[in-house]
């Protein structure tokens, strides 16, 4: 049996901007998806057992997307036999945590191990990207890269088609966060397409937002290097402002952000696609983390408590 893992992720800076080749800062969550692959009797294809702690109707909603991902990865890695795929792990596959990328990464690694392909990290990442592309249009690759490499990264898509920029960042010590799941799933493909339309209709206005973001991510890298939480919080808030300007926030996300801030979160922003998915709350210290988590739980939201860095 071949095994693999893929990390869930959150994006501190840069969702959507990374689609245009700008730098983004994703961070793997302490939660992951595992995959076991076993060659079995039968014709080419797969049997799937999904033991992940699945929230609400995710499994049914995403069934077709997962079938596309699995088939694309099996084709890419030239798997000609029948395999049994078992997903498990502690990552709750909600929208916004890179669950499909984590699954694609873990599957690629597990296939490599089961069939002795000896894939490098880079090749596993390429394979996970093939899976991601089948499921959600033309993603930047930030999700699968975070899923494969783990840790804090600076990521930039190479728009010319060459190697993407992937650099590790280390921070002094982990920071507590709370992820609040809005309960609403948004389709990345659609939201990314809407941003493109907006950019095409208002190139100057949106171009100016991109310029502002470029400075912001530079400052973000510095704040992380200096472990300046106050600055980091300020920049995350500013990133949220820019995300509003490109119209990927929503009333629901804004109300969750207010709830988190009122409970004491030092910063709160949407993370991932937006228009649904999750809100990332920066809550340094276990006490603050618990406080924000209880407020969100009381309001009826599903939450994930973890650390970044
Ligand atoms: C989704 O996690 C991040 C987006 O920027 C899409 C992408 O980069 O592929 C919205």
PDB file of C-alpha atoms and ligand atoms in Angstrom:
ATOM      1  CA  UNK A   1       0.000   0.000   0.000  1.00  0.00           C
ATOM      2  CA  UNK A   2       1.264   3.485  -0.871  1.00  0.00           C
ATOM      3  CA  UNK A   3       0.583   6.410   1.424  1.00  0.00           C
ATOM      4  CA  UNK A   4       0.622  10.180   1.050  1.00  0.00           C
ATOM      5  CA  UNK A   5      -0.292  13.401   2.859  1.00  0.00           C
ATOM      6  CA  UNK A   6      -1.439  16.861   1.873  1.00  0.00           C
ATOM      7  CA  UNK A   7      -1.789  19.878   4.150  1.00  0.00           C
ATOM      8  CA  UNK A   8      -4.790  22.137   4.384  1.00  0.00           C
ATOM      9  CA  UNK A   9      -3.925  25.796   3.888  1.00  0.00           C
ATOM     10  CA  UNK A  10      -4.903  29.291   4.683  1.00  0.00           C
ATOM     11  CA  UNK A  11      -3.845  32.379   2.740  1.00  0.00           C
ATOM     12  CA  UNK A  12      -2.503  35.268   4.778  1.00  0.00           C
ATOM     13  CA  UNK A  13      -1.986  37.519   1.801  1.00  0.00           C
ATOM     14  CA  UNK A  14      -2.756  37.389  -1.867  1.00  0.00           C
ATOM     15  CA  UNK A  15      -5.761  35.281  -2.851  1.00  0.00           C
ATOM     16  CA  UNK A  16      -6.808  36.329  -6.353  1.00  0.00           C
ATOM     17  CA  UNK A  17      -3.759  38.593  -6.756  1.00  0.00           C
ATOM     18  CA  UNK A  18      -1.640  35.451  -7.227  1.00  0.00           C
ATOM     19  CA  UNK A  19      -3.653  34.579 -10.331  1.00  0.00           C
ATOM     20  CA  UNK A  20      -1.971  37.652 -11.919  1.00  0.00           C
ATOM     21  CA  UNK A  21       1.542  36.579 -10.983  1.00  0.00           C
ATOM     22  CA  UNK A  22       1.794  38.682  -7.822  1.00  0.00           C
ATOM     23  CA  UNK A  23       3.291  37.147  -4.698  1.00  0.00           C
ATOM     24  CA  UNK A  24       1.050  35.500  -2.156  1.00  0.00           C
ATOM     25  CA  UNK A  25       1.715  34.149   1.323  1.00  0.00           C
ATOM     26  CA  UNK A  26      -0.016  30.865   2.062  1.00  0.00           C
ATOM     27  CA  UNK A  27       0.514  28.849   5.175  1.00  0.00           C
ATOM     28  CA  UNK A  28      -0.184  25.180   5.725  1.00  0.00           C
ATOM     29  CA  UNK A  29      -2.537  24.357   8.562  1.00  0.00           C
ATOM     30  CA  UNK A  30      -1.653  21.901  11.297  1.00  0.00           C
ATOM     31  CA  UNK A  31      -4.366  19.691   9.759  1.00  0.00           C
ATOM     32  CA  UNK A  32      -3.925  17.316   6.876  1.00  0.00           C
ATOM     33  CA  UNK A  33      -5.532  14.809   4.548  1.00  0.00           C
ATOM     34  CA  UNK A  34      -3.962  11.384   4.238  1.00  0.00           C
ATOM     35  CA  UNK A  35      -4.364   8.996   1.351  1.00  0.00           C
ATOM     36  CA  UNK A  36      -3.741   5.271   1.004  1.00  0.00           C
ATOM     37  CA  UNK A  37      -3.609   3.705  -2.446  1.00  0.00           C
ATOM     38  CA  UNK A  38      -3.719  -0.016  -3.051  1.00  0.00           C
ATOM     39  CA  UNK A  39      -3.642  -1.866  -6.354  1.00  0.00           C
ATOM     40  CA  UNK A  40      -6.655  -4.191  -6.548  1.00  0.00           C
ATOM     41  CA  UNK A  41      -8.165  -6.682  -8.999  1.00  0.00           C
ATOM     42  CA  UNK A  42     -10.427  -5.340 -11.718  1.00  0.00           C
ATOM     43  CA  UNK A  43     -10.446  -3.088 -14.728  1.00  0.00           C
ATOM     44  CA  UNK A  44      -8.699   0.293 -14.844  1.00  0.00           C
ATOM     45  CA  UNK A  45     -10.386   2.761 -12.519  1.00  0.00           C
ATOM     46  CA  UNK A  46     -10.788   3.339  -8.809  1.00  0.00           C
ATOM     47  CA  UNK A  47     -12.890   2.585  -5.740  1.00  0.00           C
ATOM     48  CA  UNK A  48     -13.091   5.438  -3.280  1.00  0.00           C
ATOM     49  CA  UNK A  49     -13.444   5.281   0.485  1.00  0.00           C
ATOM     50  CA  UNK A  50     -13.698   8.732   2.026  1.00  0.00           C
ATOM     51  CA  UNK A  51     -13.097   8.671   5.763  1.00  0.00           C
ATOM     52  CA  UNK A  52     -12.372  12.400   6.113  1.00  0.00           C
ATOM     53  CA  UNK A  53     -14.346  14.242   8.825  1.00  0.00           C
ATOM     54  CA  UNK A  54     -16.743  15.624   6.244  1.00  0.00           C
ATOM     55  CA  UNK A  55     -18.867  18.649   7.087  1.00  0.00           C
ATOM     56  CA  UNK A  56     -22.451  19.080   5.846  1.00  0.00           C
ATOM     57  CA  UNK A  57     -23.162  18.130   2.212  1.00  0.00           C
ATOM     58  CA  UNK A  58     -19.579  18.603   0.958  1.00  0.00           C
ATOM     59  CA  UNK A  59     -19.247  15.015  -0.273  1.00  0.00           C
ATOM     60  CA  UNK A  60     -22.323  15.083  -2.532  1.00  0.00           C
ATOM     61  CA  UNK A  61     -21.651  18.630  -3.759  1.00  0.00           C
ATOM     62  CA  UNK A  62     -18.086  17.866  -4.694  1.00  0.00           C
ATOM     63  CA  UNK A  63     -18.470  14.311  -6.012  1.00  0.00           C
ATOM     64  CA  UNK A  64     -18.024  15.279  -9.658  1.00  0.00           C
ATOM     65  CA  UNK A  65     -15.107  17.614  -8.909  1.00  0.00           C
ATOM     66  CA  UNK A  66     -13.325  14.801  -7.032  1.00  0.00           C
ATOM     67  CA  UNK A  67     -13.981  12.332  -9.839  1.00  0.00           C
ATOM     68  CA  UNK A  68     -12.341  14.805 -12.251  1.00  0.00           C
ATOM     69  CA  UNK A  69      -9.375  15.305  -9.950  1.00  0.00           C
ATOM     70  CA  UNK A  70      -8.777  11.591  -9.381  1.00  0.00           C
ATOM     71  CA  UNK A  71      -9.172  10.693 -13.051  1.00  0.00           C
ATOM     72  CA  UNK A  72      -6.846  13.500 -14.158  1.00  0.00           C
ATOM     73  CA  UNK A  73      -4.155  12.458 -11.666  1.00  0.00           C
ATOM     74  CA  UNK A  74      -4.432   8.775 -12.602  1.00  0.00           C
ATOM     75  CA  UNK A  75      -4.093   9.709 -16.291  1.00  0.00           C
ATOM     76  CA  UNK A  76      -1.192  12.045 -15.604  1.00  0.00           C
ATOM     77  CA  UNK A  77       0.664   9.377 -13.618  1.00  0.00           C
ATOM     78  CA  UNK A  78      -0.299   6.681 -16.164  1.00  0.00           C
ATOM     79  CA  UNK A  79      -2.029   4.376 -13.695  1.00  0.00           C
ATOM     80  CA  UNK A  80      -3.354   1.518 -15.807  1.00  0.00           C
ATOM     81  CA  UNK A  81      -4.743  -0.701 -13.030  1.00  0.00           C
ATOM     82  CA  UNK A  82      -7.647  -0.544 -10.617  1.00  0.00           C
ATOM     83  CA  UNK A  83      -6.855   1.087  -7.311  1.00  0.00           C
ATOM     84  CA  UNK A  84      -8.554   1.487  -3.983  1.00  0.00           C
ATOM     85  CA  UNK A  85      -8.192   5.058  -2.708  1.00  0.00           C
ATOM     86  CA  UNK A  86      -8.810   5.812   0.964  1.00  0.00           C
ATOM     87  CA  UNK A  87      -8.836   9.435   2.113  1.00  0.00           C
ATOM     88  CA  UNK A  88      -8.646  10.181   5.846  1.00  0.00           C
ATOM     89  CA  UNK A  89      -6.894  12.659   8.173  1.00  0.00           C
ATOM     90  CA  UNK A  90      -7.954  15.487  10.481  1.00  0.00           C
ATOM     91  CA  UNK A  91      -8.562  18.219   7.877  1.00  0.00           C
ATOM     92  CA  UNK A  92     -12.271  18.990   7.737  1.00  0.00           C
ATOM     93  CA  UNK A  93     -12.872  19.479   4.036  1.00  0.00           C
ATOM     94  CA  UNK A  94     -14.813  22.729   4.177  1.00  0.00           C
ATOM     95  CA  UNK A  95     -14.630  25.384   1.508  1.00  0.00           C
ATOM     96  CA  UNK A  96     -11.612  27.690   1.799  1.00  0.00           C
ATOM     97  CA  UNK A  97      -9.039  25.405   3.410  1.00  0.00           C
ATOM     98  CA  UNK A  98      -7.604  23.918   0.227  1.00  0.00           C
ATOM     99  CA  UNK A  99      -9.240  20.535   0.816  1.00  0.00           C
ATOM    100  CA  UNK A 100      -9.261  19.446  -2.821  1.00  0.00           C
ATOM    101  CA  UNK A 101      -5.604  20.446  -3.206  1.00  0.00           C
ATOM    102  CA  UNK A 102      -4.715  18.497  -0.041  1.00  0.00           C
ATOM    103  CA  UNK A 103      -6.511  15.455  -1.447  1.00  0.00           C
ATOM    104  CA  UNK A 104      -4.804  15.858  -4.847  1.00  0.00           C
ATOM    105  CA  UNK A 105      -1.385  16.160  -3.187  1.00  0.00           C
ATOM    106  CA  UNK A 106      -1.911  13.148  -0.927  1.00  0.00           C
ATOM    107  CA  UNK A 107      -3.211  11.030  -3.808  1.00  0.00           C
ATOM    108  CA  UNK A 108      -0.268  11.912  -6.061  1.00  0.00           C
ATOM    109  CA  UNK A 109       2.203  10.943  -3.362  1.00  0.00           C
ATOM    110  CA  UNK A 110       0.340   7.736  -2.498  1.00  0.00           C
ATOM    111  CA  UNK A 111       0.259   6.655  -6.164  1.00  0.00           C
ATOM    112  CA  UNK A 112       3.957   7.411  -6.465  1.00  0.00           C
ATOM    113  CA  UNK A 113       4.634   5.193  -3.443  1.00  0.00           C
ATOM    114  CA  UNK A 114       2.316   2.350  -4.475  1.00  0.00           C
ATOM    115  CA  UNK A 115       3.777   2.136  -7.986  1.00  0.00           C
ATOM    116  CA  UNK A 116       7.373   3.020  -7.034  1.00  0.00           C
ATOM    117  CA  UNK A 117       7.418   6.063  -9.312  1.00  0.00           C
ATOM    118  CA  UNK A 118       9.905   7.868  -7.092  1.00  0.00           C
ATOM    119  CA  UNK A 119       8.310  11.268  -7.733  1.00  0.00           C
ATOM    120  CA  UNK A 120      10.128  14.304  -6.346  1.00  0.00           C
ATOM    121  CA  UNK A 121       8.249  16.966  -4.361  1.00  0.00           C
ATOM    122  CA  UNK A 122       8.177  19.093  -7.469  1.00  0.00           C
ATOM    123  CA  UNK A 123       6.662  16.264  -9.530  1.00  0.00           C
ATOM    124  CA  UNK A 124       4.091  15.551  -6.814  1.00  0.00           C
ATOM    125  CA  UNK A 125       3.212  19.241  -6.876  1.00  0.00           C
ATOM    126  CA  UNK A 126       2.898  19.179 -10.689  1.00  0.00           C
ATOM    127  CA  UNK A 127       0.614  16.168 -10.460  1.00  0.00           C
ATOM    128  CA  UNK A 128      -1.528  17.804  -7.744  1.00  0.00           C
ATOM    129  CA  UNK A 129      -1.769  20.886  -9.980  1.00  0.00           C
ATOM    130  CA  UNK A 130      -3.023  18.724 -12.863  1.00  0.00           C
ATOM    131  CA  UNK A 131      -5.734  17.488 -10.500  1.00  0.00           C
ATOM    132  CA  UNK A 132      -6.572  21.010  -9.349  1.00  0.00           C
ATOM    133  CA  UNK A 133      -6.781  22.263 -12.918  1.00  0.00           C
ATOM    134  CA  UNK A 134      -9.369  19.629 -13.778  1.00  0.00           C
ATOM    135  CA  UNK A 135     -11.492  20.565 -10.801  1.00  0.00           C
ATOM    136  CA  UNK A 136     -11.425  24.329 -10.801  1.00  0.00           C
ATOM    137  CA  UNK A 137     -10.401  25.874 -14.107  1.00  0.00           C
ATOM    138  CA  UNK A 138      -7.081  27.684 -14.131  1.00  0.00           C
ATOM    139  CA  UNK A 139      -5.891  27.970 -10.558  1.00  0.00           C
ATOM    140  CA  UNK A 140      -2.634  29.733  -9.722  1.00  0.00           C
ATOM    141  CA  UNK A 141      -1.200  26.663  -7.997  1.00  0.00           C
ATOM    142  CA  UNK A 142      -1.016  28.311  -4.573  1.00  0.00           C
ATOM    143  CA  UNK A 143      -3.284  25.713  -2.923  1.00  0.00           C
ATOM    144  CA  UNK A 144      -1.502  22.592  -4.174  1.00  0.00           C
ATOM    145  CA  UNK A 145       1.904  24.146  -3.457  1.00  0.00           C
ATOM    146  CA  UNK A 146       0.903  24.824   0.163  1.00  0.00           C
ATOM    147  CA  UNK A 147      -0.561  21.293   0.366  1.00  0.00           C
ATOM    148  CA  UNK A 148       2.663  19.641  -0.874  1.00  0.00           C
ATOM    149  CA  UNK A 149       5.373  21.817   0.707  1.00  0.00           C
ATOM    150  CA  UNK A 150       3.708  22.735   4.020  1.00  0.00           C
ATOM    151  CA  UNK A 151       4.898  25.576   6.248  1.00  0.00           C
ATOM    152  CA  UNK A 152       4.829  29.281   5.452  1.00  0.00           C
ATOM    153  CA  UNK A 153       5.631  30.129   1.852  1.00  0.00           C
ATOM    154  CA  UNK A 154       6.060  32.984  -0.550  1.00  0.00           C
ATOM    155  CA  UNK A 155       4.420  31.836  -3.758  1.00  0.00           C
ATOM    156  CA  UNK A 156       4.298  33.481  -7.183  1.00  0.00           C
ATOM    157  CA  UNK A 157       2.916  31.918 -10.321  1.00  0.00           C
ATOM    158  CA  UNK A 158       5.208  32.168 -13.321  1.00  0.00           C
ATOM    159  CA  UNK A 159       2.885  33.553 -15.968  1.00  0.00           C
ATOM    160  CA  UNK A 160       5.369  32.594 -18.700  1.00  0.00           C
ATOM    161  CA  UNK A 161       4.885  28.929 -17.814  1.00  0.00           C
ATOM    162  CA  UNK A 162       8.287  28.397 -16.167  1.00  0.00           C
ATOM    163  CA  UNK A 163       8.875  27.389 -12.570  1.00  0.00           C
ATOM    164  CA  UNK A 164       6.760  29.122  -9.956  1.00  0.00           C
ATOM    165  CA  UNK A 165       8.452  30.968  -7.110  1.00  0.00           C
ATOM    166  CA  UNK A 166       8.268  28.882  -3.943  1.00  0.00           C
ATOM    167  CA  UNK A 167      10.228  30.150  -0.958  1.00  0.00           C
ATOM    168  CA  UNK A 168      10.056  29.061   2.641  1.00  0.00           C
ATOM    169  CA  UNK A 169       9.513  31.615   5.384  1.00  0.00           C
ATOM    170  CA  UNK A 170      10.223  30.850   9.005  1.00  0.00           C
ATOM    171  CA  UNK A 171       8.730  32.793  11.872  1.00  0.00           C
ATOM    172  CA  UNK A 172       9.851  32.982  15.491  1.00  0.00           C
ATOM    173  CA  UNK A 173       6.977  30.935  16.889  1.00  0.00           C
ATOM    174  CA  UNK A 174       3.569  29.720  15.754  1.00  0.00           C
ATOM    175  CA  UNK A 175       0.609  32.098  15.953  1.00  0.00           C
ATOM    176  CA  UNK A 176      -2.852  30.932  17.011  1.00  0.00           C
ATOM    177  CA  UNK A 177      -5.621  31.399  14.487  1.00  0.00           C
ATOM    178  CA  UNK A 178      -9.295  30.599  14.214  1.00  0.00           C
ATOM    179  CA  UNK A 179     -10.901  29.737  10.905  1.00  0.00           C
ATOM    180  CA  UNK A 180     -14.610  30.430  10.831  1.00  0.00           C
ATOM    181  CA  UNK A 181     -16.478  28.529   8.153  1.00  0.00           C
ATOM    182  CA  UNK A 182     -19.266  30.656   6.668  1.00  0.00           C
ATOM    183  CA  UNK A 183     -21.078  27.454   5.694  1.00  0.00           C
ATOM    184  CA  UNK A 184     -21.396  28.757   2.164  1.00  0.00           C
ATOM    185  CA  UNK A 185     -19.352  27.167  -0.602  1.00  0.00           C
ATOM    186  CA  UNK A 186     -18.222  29.372  -3.482  1.00  0.00           C
ATOM    187  CA  UNK A 187     -16.897  28.096  -6.784  1.00  0.00           C
ATOM    188  CA  UNK A 188     -13.322  29.252  -7.268  1.00  0.00           C
ATOM    189  CA  UNK A 189     -13.610  29.070 -11.045  1.00  0.00           C
ATOM    190  CA  UNK A 190     -16.569  31.465 -11.074  1.00  0.00           C
ATOM    191  CA  UNK A 191     -15.161  33.978  -8.619  1.00  0.00           C
ATOM    192  CA  UNK A 192     -11.775  34.047 -10.399  1.00  0.00           C
ATOM    193  CA  UNK A 193     -13.614  34.645 -13.701  1.00  0.00           C
ATOM    194  CA  UNK A 194     -15.631  37.513 -12.155  1.00  0.00           C
ATOM    195  CA  UNK A 195     -12.437  39.219 -10.967  1.00  0.00           C
ATOM    196  CA  UNK A 196     -11.021  38.927 -14.478  1.00  0.00           C
ATOM    197  CA  UNK A 197     -14.161  40.497 -15.925  1.00  0.00           C
ATOM    198  CA  UNK A 198     -13.947  43.335 -13.412  1.00  0.00           C
ATOM    199  CA  UNK A 199     -10.276  43.893 -14.301  1.00  0.00           C
ATOM    200  CA  UNK A 200     -11.122  43.978 -18.000  1.00  0.00           C
ATOM    201  CA  UNK A 201     -13.941  46.498 -17.466  1.00  0.00           C
ATOM    202  CA  UNK A 202     -12.035  48.743 -15.066  1.00  0.00           C
ATOM    203  CA  UNK A 203      -8.349  48.168 -15.849  1.00  0.00           C
ATOM    204  CA  UNK A 204      -7.130  51.380 -14.247  1.00  0.00           C
ATOM    205  CA  UNK A 205      -9.063  51.102 -11.027  1.00  0.00           C
ATOM    206  CA  UNK A 206      -8.263  47.421 -10.508  1.00  0.00           C
ATOM    207  CA  UNK A 207      -4.684  47.926 -11.730  1.00  0.00           C
ATOM    208  CA  UNK A 208      -4.270  50.500  -8.942  1.00  0.00           C
ATOM    209  CA  UNK A 209      -5.515  47.920  -6.417  1.00  0.00           C
ATOM    210  CA  UNK A 210      -2.865  45.481  -7.712  1.00  0.00           C
ATOM    211  CA  UNK A 211      -0.184  48.149  -7.271  1.00  0.00           C
ATOM    212  CA  UNK A 212      -1.322  48.768  -3.686  1.00  0.00           C
ATOM    213  CA  UNK A 213      -1.220  45.032  -3.051  1.00  0.00           C
ATOM    214  CA  UNK A 214       2.371  44.742  -4.321  1.00  0.00           C
ATOM    215  CA  UNK A 215       3.571  47.062  -1.552  1.00  0.00           C
ATOM    216  CA  UNK A 216       1.354  45.351   0.987  1.00  0.00           C
ATOM    217  CA  UNK A 217       2.834  41.902   0.402  1.00  0.00           C
ATOM    218  CA  UNK A 218       6.376  43.315   0.694  1.00  0.00           C
ATOM    219  CA  UNK A 219       5.411  44.828   4.056  1.00  0.00           C
ATOM    220  CA  UNK A 220       3.762  41.527   4.991  1.00  0.00           C
ATOM    221  CA  UNK A 221       6.982  39.593   4.435  1.00  0.00           C
ATOM    222  CA  UNK A 222       8.830  42.087   6.605  1.00  0.00           C
ATOM    223  CA  UNK A 223       6.226  41.939   9.383  1.00  0.00           C
ATOM    224  CA  UNK A 224       6.539  38.142   9.435  1.00  0.00           C
ATOM    225  CA  UNK A 225      10.333  38.273   9.461  1.00  0.00           C
ATOM    226  CA  UNK A 226      10.235  40.716  12.387  1.00  0.00           C
ATOM    227  CA  UNK A 227       7.407  38.823  14.079  1.00  0.00           C
ATOM    228  CA  UNK A 228       5.542  42.113  14.301  1.00  0.00           C
ATOM    229  CA  UNK A 229       2.006  40.924  15.037  1.00  0.00           C
ATOM    230  CA  UNK A 230       0.567  44.429  15.237  1.00  0.00           C
ATOM    231  CA  UNK A 231       1.838  45.256  11.765  1.00  0.00           C
ATOM    232  CA  UNK A 232       0.738  41.880  10.457  1.00  0.00           C
ATOM    233  CA  UNK A 233      -2.791  42.496  11.743  1.00  0.00           C
ATOM    234  CA  UNK A 234      -2.895  45.946  10.150  1.00  0.00           C
ATOM    235  CA  UNK A 235      -1.775  44.515   6.805  1.00  0.00           C
ATOM    236  CA  UNK A 236      -4.278  41.659   6.902  1.00  0.00           C
ATOM    237  CA  UNK A 237      -7.034  44.213   7.442  1.00  0.00           C
ATOM    238  CA  UNK A 238      -5.706  46.213   4.534  1.00  0.00           C
ATOM    239  CA  UNK A 239      -5.641  43.081   2.382  1.00  0.00           C
ATOM    240  CA  UNK A 240      -9.318  42.573   3.236  1.00  0.00           C
ATOM    241  CA  UNK A 241     -10.021  46.135   2.077  1.00  0.00           C
ATOM    242  CA  UNK A 242      -8.400  45.348  -1.268  1.00  0.00           C
ATOM    243  CA  UNK A 243     -10.399  42.137  -1.531  1.00  0.00           C
ATOM    244  CA  UNK A 244     -13.549  44.192  -1.036  1.00  0.00           C
ATOM    245  CA  UNK A 245     -12.436  46.430  -3.873  1.00  0.00           C
ATOM    246  CA  UNK A 246     -12.167  43.463  -6.240  1.00  0.00           C
ATOM    247  CA  UNK A 247     -15.604  42.372  -5.037  1.00  0.00           C
ATOM    248  CA  UNK A 248     -14.845  38.968  -3.575  1.00  0.00           C
ATOM    249  CA  UNK A 249     -16.166  39.624  -0.078  1.00  0.00           C
ATOM    250  CA  UNK A 250     -19.845  39.304   0.835  1.00  0.00           C
ATOM    251  CA  UNK A 251     -22.293  40.519   3.467  1.00  0.00           C
ATOM    252  CA  UNK A 252     -22.023  37.172   5.231  1.00  0.00           C
ATOM    253  CA  UNK A 253     -18.210  37.304   5.340  1.00  0.00           C
ATOM    254  CA  UNK A 254     -18.291  40.926   6.520  1.00  0.00           C
ATOM    255  CA  UNK A 255     -20.677  40.019   9.348  1.00  0.00           C
ATOM    256  CA  UNK A 256     -18.350  37.195  10.430  1.00  0.00           C
ATOM    257  CA  UNK A 257     -15.417  39.605  10.358  1.00  0.00           C
ATOM    258  CA  UNK A 258     -17.333  42.025  12.625  1.00  0.00           C
ATOM    259  CA  UNK A 259     -18.225  39.185  14.989  1.00  0.00           C
ATOM    260  CA  UNK A 260     -14.576  38.091  15.196  1.00  0.00           C
ATOM    261  CA  UNK A 261     -13.310  41.635  15.741  1.00  0.00           C
ATOM    262  CA  UNK A 262     -15.891  42.269  18.462  1.00  0.00           C
ATOM    263  CA  UNK A 263     -14.703  39.109  20.201  1.00  0.00           C
ATOM    264  CA  UNK A 264     -11.167  40.529  20.187  1.00  0.00           C
ATOM    265  CA  UNK A 265      -9.552  39.057  17.067  1.00  0.00           C
ATOM    266  CA  UNK A 266      -6.640  41.356  16.174  1.00  0.00           C
ATOM    267  CA  UNK A 267      -7.374  40.922  12.468  1.00  0.00           C
ATOM    268  CA  UNK A 268      -9.892  39.086  10.339  1.00  0.00           C
ATOM    269  CA  UNK A 269     -10.013  38.601   6.592  1.00  0.00           C
ATOM    270  CA  UNK A 270     -11.526  36.209   4.121  1.00  0.00           C
ATOM    271  CA  UNK A 271      -9.144  33.473   3.059  1.00  0.00           C
ATOM    272  CA  UNK A 272      -9.189  31.626  -0.249  1.00  0.00           C
ATOM    273  CA  UNK A 273     -11.805  32.215  -2.903  1.00  0.00           C
ATOM    274  CA  UNK A 274     -14.138  34.492  -0.958  1.00  0.00           C
ATOM    275  CA  UNK A 275     -17.916  35.056  -1.433  1.00  0.00           C
ATOM    276  CA  UNK A 276     -18.186  32.189   1.052  1.00  0.00           C
ATOM    277  CA  UNK A 277     -15.602  29.784   2.426  1.00  0.00           C
ATOM    278  CA  UNK A 278     -13.790  30.797   5.566  1.00  0.00           C
ATOM    279  CA  UNK A 279     -12.667  33.843   7.533  1.00  0.00           C
ATOM    280  CA  UNK A 280      -9.156  33.801   8.949  1.00  0.00           C
ATOM    281  CA  UNK A 281      -8.900  35.347  12.408  1.00  0.00           C
ATOM    282  CA  UNK A 282      -5.546  36.245  13.868  1.00  0.00           C
ATOM    283  CA  UNK A 283      -5.786  35.426  17.589  1.00  0.00           C
ATOM    284  CA  UNK A 284      -2.339  35.351  19.209  1.00  0.00           C
ATOM    285  CA  UNK A 285      -2.425  33.438  22.498  1.00  0.00           C
ATOM    286  CA  UNK A 286      -4.617  30.467  23.446  1.00  0.00           C
ATOM    287  CA  UNK A 287      -6.943  32.616  25.562  1.00  0.00           C
ATOM    288  CA  UNK A 288      -7.854  34.969  22.737  1.00  0.00           C
ATOM    289  CA  UNK A 289      -8.154  32.048  20.351  1.00  0.00           C
ATOM    290  CA  UNK A 290     -10.678  30.362  22.687  1.00  0.00           C
ATOM    291  CA  UNK A 291     -12.616  33.611  23.123  1.00  0.00           C
ATOM    292  CA  UNK A 292     -13.028  34.212  19.390  1.00  0.00           C
ATOM    293  CA  UNK A 293     -13.790  30.541  18.799  1.00  0.00           C
ATOM    294  CA  UNK A 294     -16.561  30.521  21.436  1.00  0.00           C
ATOM    295  CA  UNK A 295     -18.157  33.663  19.998  1.00  0.00           C
ATOM    296  CA  UNK A 296     -18.214  32.093  16.543  1.00  0.00           C
ATOM    297  CA  UNK A 297     -19.500  28.772  17.879  1.00  0.00           C
ATOM    298  CA  UNK A 298     -22.258  30.537  19.808  1.00  0.00           C
ATOM    299  CA  UNK A 299     -23.296  32.248  16.595  1.00  0.00           C
ATOM    300  CA  UNK A 300     -23.616  28.801  15.027  1.00  0.00           C
ATOM    301  CA  UNK A 301     -20.491  28.645  12.878  1.00  0.00           C
ATOM    302  CA  UNK A 302     -18.153  25.713  12.464  1.00  0.00           C
ATOM    303  CA  UNK A 303     -14.644  26.584  13.478  1.00  0.00           C
ATOM    304  CA  UNK A 304     -11.113  25.263  13.202  1.00  0.00           C
ATOM    305  CA  UNK A 305      -8.556  26.150  15.858  1.00  0.00           C
ATOM    306  CA  UNK A 306      -4.979  25.788  14.777  1.00  0.00           C
ATOM    307  CA  UNK A 307      -1.689  27.628  14.448  1.00  0.00           C
ATOM    308  CA  UNK A 308       0.321  29.004  11.561  1.00  0.00           C
ATOM    309  CA  UNK A 309       4.096  28.986  11.325  1.00  0.00           C
TER     310      UNK A 309
HETATM  311  C1  LIG B   1      -7.992  29.978  -3.815  1.00  0.00           C
HETATM  312  O1  LIG B   1      -7.549  29.340  -2.632  1.00  0.00           O
HETATM  313  C2  LIG B   1      -7.026  31.055  -4.216  1.00  0.00           C
HETATM  314  C3  LIG B   1      -7.405  31.841  -5.468  1.00  0.00           C
HETATM  315  O2  LIG B   1      -6.424  32.865  -5.593  1.00  0.00           O
HETATM  316  C4  LIG B   1      -7.423  30.996  -6.706  1.00  0.00           C
HETATM  317  C5  LIG B   1      -6.040  30.548  -7.134  1.00  0.00           C
HETATM  318  O3  LIG B   1      -5.051  31.169  -6.787  1.00  0.00           O
HETATM  319  O4  LIG B   1      -5.991  29.563  -7.872  1.00  0.00           O
HETATM  320  C6  LIG B   1      -8.750  32.509  -5.317  1.00  0.00           C
END
